[in-house]
Short mmCIF file of C-alpha atoms and ligand atoms in Angstrom, two decimals:
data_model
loop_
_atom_site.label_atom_id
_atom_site.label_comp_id
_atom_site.label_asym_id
_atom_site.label_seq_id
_atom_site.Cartn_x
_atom_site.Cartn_y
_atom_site.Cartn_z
CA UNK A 1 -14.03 -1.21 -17.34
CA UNK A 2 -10.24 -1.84 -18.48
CA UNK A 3 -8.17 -3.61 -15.67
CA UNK A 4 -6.05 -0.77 -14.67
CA UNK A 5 -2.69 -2.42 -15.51
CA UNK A 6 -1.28 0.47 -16.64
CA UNK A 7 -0.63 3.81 -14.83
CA UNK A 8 -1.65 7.71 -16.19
CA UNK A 9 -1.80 7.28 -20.39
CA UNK A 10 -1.51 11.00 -21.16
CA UNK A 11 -0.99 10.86 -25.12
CA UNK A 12 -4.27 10.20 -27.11
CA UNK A 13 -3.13 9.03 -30.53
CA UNK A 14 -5.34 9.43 -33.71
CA UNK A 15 -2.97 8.90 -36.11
CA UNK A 16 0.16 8.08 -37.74
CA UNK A 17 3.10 8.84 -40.69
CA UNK A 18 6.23 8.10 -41.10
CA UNK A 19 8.14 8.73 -37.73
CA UNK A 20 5.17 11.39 -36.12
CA UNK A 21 2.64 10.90 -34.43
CA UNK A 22 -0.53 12.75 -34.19
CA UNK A 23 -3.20 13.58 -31.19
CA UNK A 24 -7.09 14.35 -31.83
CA UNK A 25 -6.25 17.85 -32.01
CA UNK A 26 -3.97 17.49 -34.87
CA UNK A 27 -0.46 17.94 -32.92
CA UNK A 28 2.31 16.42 -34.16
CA UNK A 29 5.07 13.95 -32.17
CA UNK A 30 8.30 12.30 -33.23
CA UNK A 31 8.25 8.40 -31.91
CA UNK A 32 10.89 7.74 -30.34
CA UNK A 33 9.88 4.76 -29.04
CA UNK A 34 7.40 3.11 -31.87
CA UNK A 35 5.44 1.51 -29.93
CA UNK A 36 7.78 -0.29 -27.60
CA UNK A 37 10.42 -0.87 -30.35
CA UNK A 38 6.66 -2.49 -32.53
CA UNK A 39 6.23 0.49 -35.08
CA UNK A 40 9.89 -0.04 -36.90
CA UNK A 41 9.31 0.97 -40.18
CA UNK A 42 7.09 3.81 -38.70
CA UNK A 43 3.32 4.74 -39.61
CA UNK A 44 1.20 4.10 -43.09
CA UNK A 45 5.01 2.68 -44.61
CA UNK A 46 3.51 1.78 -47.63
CA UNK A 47 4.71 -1.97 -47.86
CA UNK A 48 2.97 -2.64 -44.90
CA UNK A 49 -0.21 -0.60 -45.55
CA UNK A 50 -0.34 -2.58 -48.84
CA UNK A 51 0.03 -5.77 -47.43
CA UNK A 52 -2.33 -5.17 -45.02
CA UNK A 53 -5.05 -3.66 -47.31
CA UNK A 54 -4.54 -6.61 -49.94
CA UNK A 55 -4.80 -9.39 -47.32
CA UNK A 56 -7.71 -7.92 -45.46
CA UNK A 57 -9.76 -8.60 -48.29
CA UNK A 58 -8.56 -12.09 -49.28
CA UNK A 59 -8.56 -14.17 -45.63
CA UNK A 60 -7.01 -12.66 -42.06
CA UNK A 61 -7.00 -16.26 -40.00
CA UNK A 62 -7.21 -19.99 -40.93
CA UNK A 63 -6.27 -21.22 -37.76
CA UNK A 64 -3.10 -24.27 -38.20
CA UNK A 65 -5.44 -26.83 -39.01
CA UNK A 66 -5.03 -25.33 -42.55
CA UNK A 67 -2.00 -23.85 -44.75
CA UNK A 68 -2.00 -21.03 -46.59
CA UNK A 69 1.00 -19.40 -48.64
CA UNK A 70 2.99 -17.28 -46.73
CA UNK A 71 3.65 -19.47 -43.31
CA UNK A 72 6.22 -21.70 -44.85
CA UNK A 73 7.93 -18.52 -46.66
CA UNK A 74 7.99 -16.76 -43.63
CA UNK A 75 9.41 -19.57 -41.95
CA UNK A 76 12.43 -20.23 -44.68
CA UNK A 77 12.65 -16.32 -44.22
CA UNK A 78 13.24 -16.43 -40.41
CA UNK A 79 15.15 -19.57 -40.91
CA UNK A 80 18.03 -17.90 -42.81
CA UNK A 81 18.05 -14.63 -40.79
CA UNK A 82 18.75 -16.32 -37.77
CA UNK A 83 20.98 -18.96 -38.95
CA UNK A 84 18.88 -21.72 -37.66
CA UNK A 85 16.30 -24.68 -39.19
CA UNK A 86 12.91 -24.15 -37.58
CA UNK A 87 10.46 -21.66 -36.85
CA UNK A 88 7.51 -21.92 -34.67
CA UNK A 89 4.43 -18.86 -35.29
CA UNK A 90 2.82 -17.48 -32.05
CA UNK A 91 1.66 -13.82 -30.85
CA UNK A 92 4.39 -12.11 -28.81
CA UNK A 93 7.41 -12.20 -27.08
CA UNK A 94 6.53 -13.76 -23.78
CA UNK A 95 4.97 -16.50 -26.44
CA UNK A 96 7.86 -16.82 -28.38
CA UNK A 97 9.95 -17.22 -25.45
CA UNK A 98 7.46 -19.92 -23.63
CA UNK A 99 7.85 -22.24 -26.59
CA UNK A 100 11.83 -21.53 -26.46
CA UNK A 101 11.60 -22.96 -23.04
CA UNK A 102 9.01 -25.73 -23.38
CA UNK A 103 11.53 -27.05 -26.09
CA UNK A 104 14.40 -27.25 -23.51
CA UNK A 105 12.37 -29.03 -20.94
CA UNK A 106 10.53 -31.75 -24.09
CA UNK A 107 14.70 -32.31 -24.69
CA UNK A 108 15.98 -32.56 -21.52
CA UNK A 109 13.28 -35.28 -20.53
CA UNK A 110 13.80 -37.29 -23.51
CA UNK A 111 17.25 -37.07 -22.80
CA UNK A 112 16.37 -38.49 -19.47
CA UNK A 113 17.74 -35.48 -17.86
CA UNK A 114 16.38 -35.57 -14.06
CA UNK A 115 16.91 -31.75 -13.06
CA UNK A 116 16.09 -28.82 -14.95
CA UNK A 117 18.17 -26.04 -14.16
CA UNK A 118 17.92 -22.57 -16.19
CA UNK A 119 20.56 -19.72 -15.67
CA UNK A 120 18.76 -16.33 -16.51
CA UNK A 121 20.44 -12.91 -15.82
CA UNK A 122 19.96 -10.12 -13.25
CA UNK A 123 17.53 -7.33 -14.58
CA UNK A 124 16.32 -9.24 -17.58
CA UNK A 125 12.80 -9.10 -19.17
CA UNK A 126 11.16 -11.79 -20.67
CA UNK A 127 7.68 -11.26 -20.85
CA UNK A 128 4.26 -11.45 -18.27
CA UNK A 129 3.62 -15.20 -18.78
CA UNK A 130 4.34 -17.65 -15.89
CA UNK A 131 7.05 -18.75 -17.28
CA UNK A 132 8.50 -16.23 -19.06
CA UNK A 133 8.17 -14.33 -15.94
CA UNK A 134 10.10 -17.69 -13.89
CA UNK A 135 12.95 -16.77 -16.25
CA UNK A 136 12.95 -12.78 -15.31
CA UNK A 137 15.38 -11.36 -13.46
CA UNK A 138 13.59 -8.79 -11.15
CA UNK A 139 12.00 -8.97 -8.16
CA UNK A 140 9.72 -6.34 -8.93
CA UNK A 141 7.80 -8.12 -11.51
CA UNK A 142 8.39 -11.93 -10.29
CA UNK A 143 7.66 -11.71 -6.59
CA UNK A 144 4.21 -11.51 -6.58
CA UNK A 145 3.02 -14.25 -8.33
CA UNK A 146 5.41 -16.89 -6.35
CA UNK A 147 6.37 -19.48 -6.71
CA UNK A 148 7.09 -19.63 -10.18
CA UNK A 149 8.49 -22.79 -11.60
CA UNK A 150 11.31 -23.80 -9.67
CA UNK A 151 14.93 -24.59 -10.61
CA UNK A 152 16.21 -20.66 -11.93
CA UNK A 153 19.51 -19.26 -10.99
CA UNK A 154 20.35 -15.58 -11.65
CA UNK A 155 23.44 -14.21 -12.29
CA UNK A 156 24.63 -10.81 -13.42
CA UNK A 157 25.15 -9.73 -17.00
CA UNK A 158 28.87 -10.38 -18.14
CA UNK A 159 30.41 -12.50 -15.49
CA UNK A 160 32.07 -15.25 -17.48
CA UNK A 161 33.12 -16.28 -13.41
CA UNK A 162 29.31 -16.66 -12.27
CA UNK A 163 28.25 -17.99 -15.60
CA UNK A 164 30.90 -20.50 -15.14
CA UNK A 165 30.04 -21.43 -11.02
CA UNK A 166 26.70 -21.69 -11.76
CA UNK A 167 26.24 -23.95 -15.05
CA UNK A 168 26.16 -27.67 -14.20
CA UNK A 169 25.24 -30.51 -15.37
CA UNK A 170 21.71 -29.98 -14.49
CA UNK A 171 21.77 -26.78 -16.51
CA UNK A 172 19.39 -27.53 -19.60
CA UNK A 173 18.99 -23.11 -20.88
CA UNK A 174 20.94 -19.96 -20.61
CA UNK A 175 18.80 -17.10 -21.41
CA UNK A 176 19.98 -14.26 -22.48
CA UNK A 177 18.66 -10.52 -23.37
CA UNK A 178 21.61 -9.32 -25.66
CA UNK A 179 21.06 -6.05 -25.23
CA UNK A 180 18.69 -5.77 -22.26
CA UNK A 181 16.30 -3.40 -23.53
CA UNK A 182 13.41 -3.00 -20.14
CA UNK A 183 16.09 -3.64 -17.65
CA UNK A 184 18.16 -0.41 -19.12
CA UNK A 185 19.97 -0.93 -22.13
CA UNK A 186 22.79 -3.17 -21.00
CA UNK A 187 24.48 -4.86 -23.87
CA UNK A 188 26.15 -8.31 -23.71
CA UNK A 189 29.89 -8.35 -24.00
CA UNK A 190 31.05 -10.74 -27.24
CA UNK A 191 33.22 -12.48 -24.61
CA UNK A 192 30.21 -13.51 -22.23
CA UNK A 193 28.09 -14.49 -25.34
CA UNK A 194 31.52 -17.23 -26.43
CA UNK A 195 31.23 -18.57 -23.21
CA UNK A 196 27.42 -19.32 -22.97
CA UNK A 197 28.02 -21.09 -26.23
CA UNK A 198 30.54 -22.87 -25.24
CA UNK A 199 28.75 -24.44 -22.23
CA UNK A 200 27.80 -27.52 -23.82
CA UNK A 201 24.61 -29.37 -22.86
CA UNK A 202 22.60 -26.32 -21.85
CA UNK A 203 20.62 -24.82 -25.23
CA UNK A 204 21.54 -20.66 -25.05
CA UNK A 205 17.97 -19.02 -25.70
CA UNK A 206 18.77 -15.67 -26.70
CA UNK A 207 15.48 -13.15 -26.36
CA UNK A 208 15.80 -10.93 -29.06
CA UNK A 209 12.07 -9.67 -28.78
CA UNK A 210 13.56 -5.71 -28.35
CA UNK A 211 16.92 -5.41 -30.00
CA UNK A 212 16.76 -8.28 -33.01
CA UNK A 213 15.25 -7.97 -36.56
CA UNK A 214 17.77 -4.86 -37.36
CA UNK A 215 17.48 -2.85 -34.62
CA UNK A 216 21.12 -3.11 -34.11
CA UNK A 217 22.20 -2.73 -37.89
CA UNK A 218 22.57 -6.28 -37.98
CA UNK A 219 19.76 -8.89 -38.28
CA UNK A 220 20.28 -10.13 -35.18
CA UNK A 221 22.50 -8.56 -32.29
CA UNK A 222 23.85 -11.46 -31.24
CA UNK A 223 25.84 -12.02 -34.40
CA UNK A 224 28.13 -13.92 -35.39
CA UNK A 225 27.27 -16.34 -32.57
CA UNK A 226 24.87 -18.48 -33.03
CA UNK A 227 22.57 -19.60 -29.97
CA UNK A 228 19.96 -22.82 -30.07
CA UNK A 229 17.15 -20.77 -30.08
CA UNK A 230 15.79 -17.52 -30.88
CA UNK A 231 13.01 -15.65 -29.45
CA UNK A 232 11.34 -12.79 -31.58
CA UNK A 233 8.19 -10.96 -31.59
CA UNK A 234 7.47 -6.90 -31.47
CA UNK A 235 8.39 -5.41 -34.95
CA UNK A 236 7.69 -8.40 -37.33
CA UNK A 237 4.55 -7.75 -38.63
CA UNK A 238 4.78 -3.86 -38.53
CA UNK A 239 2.15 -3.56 -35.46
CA UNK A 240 -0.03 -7.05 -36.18
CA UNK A 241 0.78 -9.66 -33.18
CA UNK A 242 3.40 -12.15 -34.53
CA UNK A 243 6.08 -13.74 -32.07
CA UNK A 244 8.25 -16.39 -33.90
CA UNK A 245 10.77 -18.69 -31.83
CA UNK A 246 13.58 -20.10 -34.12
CA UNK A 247 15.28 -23.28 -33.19
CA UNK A 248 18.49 -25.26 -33.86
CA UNK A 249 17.47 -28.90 -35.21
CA UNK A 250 18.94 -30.31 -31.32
CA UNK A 251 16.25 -27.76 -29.75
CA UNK A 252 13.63 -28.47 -32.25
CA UNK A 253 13.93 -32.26 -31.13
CA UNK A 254 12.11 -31.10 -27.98
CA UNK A 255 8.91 -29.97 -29.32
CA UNK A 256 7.18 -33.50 -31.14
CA UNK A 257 4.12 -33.15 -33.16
CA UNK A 258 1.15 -31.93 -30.45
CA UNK A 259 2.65 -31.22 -28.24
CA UNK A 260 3.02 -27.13 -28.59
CA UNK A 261 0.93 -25.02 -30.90
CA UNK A 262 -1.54 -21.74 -31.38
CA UNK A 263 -4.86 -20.75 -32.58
CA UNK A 264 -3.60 -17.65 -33.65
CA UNK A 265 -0.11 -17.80 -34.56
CA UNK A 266 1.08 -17.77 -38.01
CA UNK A 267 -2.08 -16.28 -39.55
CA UNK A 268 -2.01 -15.24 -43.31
CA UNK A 269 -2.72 -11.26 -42.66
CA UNK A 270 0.33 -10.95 -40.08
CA UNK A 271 3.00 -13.57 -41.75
CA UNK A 272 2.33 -11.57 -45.11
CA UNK A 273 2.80 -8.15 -43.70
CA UNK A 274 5.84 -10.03 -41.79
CA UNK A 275 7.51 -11.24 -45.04
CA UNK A 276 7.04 -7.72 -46.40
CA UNK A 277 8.80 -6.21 -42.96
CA UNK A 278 11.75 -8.54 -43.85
CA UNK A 279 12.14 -6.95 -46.93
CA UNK A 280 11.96 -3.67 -46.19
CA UNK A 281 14.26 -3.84 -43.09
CA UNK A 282 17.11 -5.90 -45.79
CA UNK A 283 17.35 -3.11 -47.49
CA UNK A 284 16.92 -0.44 -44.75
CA UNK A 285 20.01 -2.27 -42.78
CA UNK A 286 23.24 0.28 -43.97
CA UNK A 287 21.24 2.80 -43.26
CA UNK A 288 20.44 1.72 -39.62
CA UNK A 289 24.34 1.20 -38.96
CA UNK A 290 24.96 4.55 -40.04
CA UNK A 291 22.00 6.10 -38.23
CA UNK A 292 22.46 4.70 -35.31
CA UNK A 293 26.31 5.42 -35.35
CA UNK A 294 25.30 8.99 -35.76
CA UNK A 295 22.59 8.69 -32.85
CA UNK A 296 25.14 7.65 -30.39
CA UNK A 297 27.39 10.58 -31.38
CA UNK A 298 24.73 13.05 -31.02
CA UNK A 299 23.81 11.54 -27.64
CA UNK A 300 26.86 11.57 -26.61
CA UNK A 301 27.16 15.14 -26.95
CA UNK A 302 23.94 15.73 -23.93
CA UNK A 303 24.95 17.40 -21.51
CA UNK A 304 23.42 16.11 -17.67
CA UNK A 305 23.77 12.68 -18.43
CA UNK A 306 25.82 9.55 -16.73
CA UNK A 307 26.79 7.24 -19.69
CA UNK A 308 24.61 6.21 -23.29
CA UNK A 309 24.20 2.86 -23.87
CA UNK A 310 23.06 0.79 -26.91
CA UNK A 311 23.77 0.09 -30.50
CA UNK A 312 22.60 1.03 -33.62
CA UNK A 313 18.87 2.29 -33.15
CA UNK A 314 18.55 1.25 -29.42
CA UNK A 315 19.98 3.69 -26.81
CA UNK A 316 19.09 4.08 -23.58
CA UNK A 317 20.32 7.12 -21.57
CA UNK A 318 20.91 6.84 -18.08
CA UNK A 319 20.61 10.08 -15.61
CA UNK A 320 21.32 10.59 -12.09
CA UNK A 321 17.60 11.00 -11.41
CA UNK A 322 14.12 9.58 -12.29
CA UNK A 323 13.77 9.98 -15.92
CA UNK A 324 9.57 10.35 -15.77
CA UNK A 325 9.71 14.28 -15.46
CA UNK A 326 11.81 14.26 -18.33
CA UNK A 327 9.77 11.70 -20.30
CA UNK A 328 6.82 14.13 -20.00
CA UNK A 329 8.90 17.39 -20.55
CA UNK A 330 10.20 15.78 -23.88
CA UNK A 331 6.73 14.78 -24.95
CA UNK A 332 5.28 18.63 -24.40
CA UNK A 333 7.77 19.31 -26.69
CA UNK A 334 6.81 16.93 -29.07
CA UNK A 335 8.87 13.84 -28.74
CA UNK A 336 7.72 11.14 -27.67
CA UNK A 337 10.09 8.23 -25.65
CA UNK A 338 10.16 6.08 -22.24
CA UNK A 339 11.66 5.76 -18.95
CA UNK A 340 13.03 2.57 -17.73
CA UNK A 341 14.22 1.47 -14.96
CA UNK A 342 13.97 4.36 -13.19
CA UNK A 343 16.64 6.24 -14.45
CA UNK A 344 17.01 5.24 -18.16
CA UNK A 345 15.28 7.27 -20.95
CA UNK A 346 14.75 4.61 -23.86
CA UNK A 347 15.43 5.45 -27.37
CA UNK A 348 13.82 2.90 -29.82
CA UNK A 349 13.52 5.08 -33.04
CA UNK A 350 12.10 3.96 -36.32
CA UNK A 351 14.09 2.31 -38.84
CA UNK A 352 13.02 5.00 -41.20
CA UNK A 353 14.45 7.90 -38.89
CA UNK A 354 17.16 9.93 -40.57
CA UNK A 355 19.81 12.77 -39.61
CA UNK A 356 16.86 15.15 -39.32
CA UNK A 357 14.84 13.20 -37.28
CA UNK A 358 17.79 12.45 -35.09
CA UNK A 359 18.58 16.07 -35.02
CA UNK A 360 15.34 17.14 -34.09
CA UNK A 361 15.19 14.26 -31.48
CA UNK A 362 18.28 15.28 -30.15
CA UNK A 363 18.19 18.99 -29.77
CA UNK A 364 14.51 18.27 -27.68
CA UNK A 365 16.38 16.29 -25.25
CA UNK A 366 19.48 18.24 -24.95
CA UNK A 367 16.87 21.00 -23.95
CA UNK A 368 14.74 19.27 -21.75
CA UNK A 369 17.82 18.33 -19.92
CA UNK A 370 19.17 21.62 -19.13
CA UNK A 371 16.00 23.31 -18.74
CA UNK A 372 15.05 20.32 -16.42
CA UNK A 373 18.23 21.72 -14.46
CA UNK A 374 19.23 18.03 -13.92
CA UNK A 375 22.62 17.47 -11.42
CA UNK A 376 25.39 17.67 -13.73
CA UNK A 377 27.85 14.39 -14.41
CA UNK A 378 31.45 14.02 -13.94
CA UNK A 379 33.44 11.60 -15.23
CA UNK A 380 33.39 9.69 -11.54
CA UNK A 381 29.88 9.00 -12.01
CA UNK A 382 29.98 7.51 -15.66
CA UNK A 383 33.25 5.36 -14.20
CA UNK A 384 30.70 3.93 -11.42
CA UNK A 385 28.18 3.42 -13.62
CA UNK A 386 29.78 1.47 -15.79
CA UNK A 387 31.55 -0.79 -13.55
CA UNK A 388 28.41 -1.44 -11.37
CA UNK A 389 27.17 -3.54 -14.48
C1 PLP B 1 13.32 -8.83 -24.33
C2 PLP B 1 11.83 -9.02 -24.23
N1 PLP B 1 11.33 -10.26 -24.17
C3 PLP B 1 10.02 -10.48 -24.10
C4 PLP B 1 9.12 -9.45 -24.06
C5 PLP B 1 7.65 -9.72 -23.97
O1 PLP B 1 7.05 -9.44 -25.19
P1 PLP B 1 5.47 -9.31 -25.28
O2 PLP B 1 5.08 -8.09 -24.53
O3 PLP B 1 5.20 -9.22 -26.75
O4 PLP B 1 4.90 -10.54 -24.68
C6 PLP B 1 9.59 -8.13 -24.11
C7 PLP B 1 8.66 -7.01 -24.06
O5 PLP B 1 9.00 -5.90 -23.84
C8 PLP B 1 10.98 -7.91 -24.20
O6 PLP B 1 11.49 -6.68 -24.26
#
């Protein structure tokens, strides 16, 4: 029997095209949330499908005690988008984001530094792994596996002050979400992301597992600064596990030959399909500015709601009341999307949606809202919430 990790699981899906969805019985759902932000160029796109198909038949795994073509590509590929020299292969995000750390500990020893501090932020996500979970910034999730490893400070998103009290010269990593996507859909202000880089001597790890590889319109949100390393994972190889951690050539000086590494990672099927995501979301990139300017108009036209956050094709919406009822009123009426953080309904479209889809996305909400008689705002309440962050 499954470990029941997760809670009820109402939608049975069979299938899937474009930006729908489809049950057994041959109903029909706009994704609104792909998969946890992993289905970005939607179902069957046909890059991917051919990718697949063609490397399915030619060799899926070699394991990294042999090459094969596409590893180094993808690499160079990743390389360039992010701005930085090397590229380690893994699974997933919590993955990604253990080798971002293991890197910062391998240089601070052979630095000979003696403490290890990392500064993480409040209501971040990183991932279920011990120590991607050390590095996350809620309770919820952390306390009941303590103690996690030791020497983590928390403070909130966007305080230059506490990021400035509580960096020494013990601190090794800042890591940052820059948009938090599980915590809410809190973006990073340009003016805290200058002054993480310019804390000199700690490595900024920016986790862009949920809002990077377009999302945002851009390749990756946190441009144009440019942390040490970058953690990746979710939509790179359109729905095969891939996580990829870039690094700076200072941060890749932490990792020596054997000590990191991966059966799985970097396999031929998903680092083919990955190269042909790249692609496809290059070219797709205008359109996901202007898409997801339009989204944030159209959401900010809902009526019963506190304040939209987000950019580009990433919005959360945040209500004055648990956003589960909604969640399943919205999927009865055939579109499908999540509820974080208690209150937040999460938008992570496909990078495929259009107006239409947007429309149609928009005009189930805006009814699922009022019907779901939800307290209305005033402008007091979007005022608080925005200052509480
Ligand atoms: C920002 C961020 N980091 C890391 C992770 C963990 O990724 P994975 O579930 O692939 O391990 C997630 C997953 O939601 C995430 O949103």
């Amino acid at each position: 029997m499954l470990l029941p990790t997760y809670g009820s699981r109402p939608l049975m899906v069979e299938r899937g095209e474009g930006c729908y969805l489809f049950d057994p019985n041959g109903r029909k759902y706009l994704d609104f949330i792909t998969g946890i932000g992993v289905n970005a160029l939607g179902y069957n796109h046909p890059a991917i499908t051919a990718a697949i198909r063609d490397q399915a038949g030619l060799c899926v795994h070699t394991s990294n005690l042999h090459m094969h073509r596409y590893q180094e590509k993808l690499a160079e590929r990743l390389a360039e988008w992010s701005g930085l020299d090397f590229v380690f292969l893994s699974n997933s995000g919590a993955e990604a984001m253990e080798a971002a750390l293991k890197a910062a500990r391998g240089l601070a020893n052979k630095q000979g530094r003696r403490r290890h501090r990392i500064i993480s932020l409040e209501n971040s996500f990183h991932g279920r792994t011990a120590g991607a979970l050390a590095i996350t910034g809620q309770p919820k999730y952390r306390d009941p596996f303590a103690p996690l490893i030791p020497d983590v400070v928390f403070i909130p998103a966007n305080d230059v002050g506490a990021l400035e009290a509580a960096a020494n010269e013990e601190t090794i990593a800042i890591v940052t979400e820059t948009i938090q996507g599980e915590g809410g859909i809190y973006p990073l202000e340009n003016s805290f992301m200058e002054a993480i880089a310019n804390q000199h001597g700690a490595l900024w790890i920016a986790d862009e597992t949920q809002c990077g590889l377009g999302r945002t319109g851009e390749r990756f949100a946190y441009q144009p600064h440019r942390p040490d390393i970058v953690v990746t994972a979710k939509p790179l190889a359109g729905g095969l596990p891939l996580g990829a951690t870039m690094f700076s050539a200072l941060a890749a000086c932490g990792i020596d030959p054997g000590m990191h590494g991966t059966t799985f990672g970097g396999g031929p099927l998903a680092c083919r399909v990955a190269l042909a995501f790249l692609d496809e979301t290059e070219r797709l990139l205008p359109e996901i500015r202007r898409n997801g300017e339009y989204l944030h108009e159209r959401l900010r036209e809902l009526r019963h709601t506190l304040e939209i956050r987000g950019r580009g094709l990433m919005a959360g919406i945040q209500l004055a009341e648990p956003g589960e009822p909604f969640v399943r009123k919205a999927r009865d009426a055939g579109l499908v999307i999540n509820c974080t953080h208690g209150n937040v309904l999460r938008l992570l479209p496909p990078f495929i949606a259009g107006r239409a889809e947007i429309d149609q996305a928009c005009s189930i909400l805006a009814k699922v809202l009022s019907e779901a008689g939800a307290s209305e705002s005033s402008p007091l309440h979007c005022a608080e919430v925005s200052l509480s962050r």
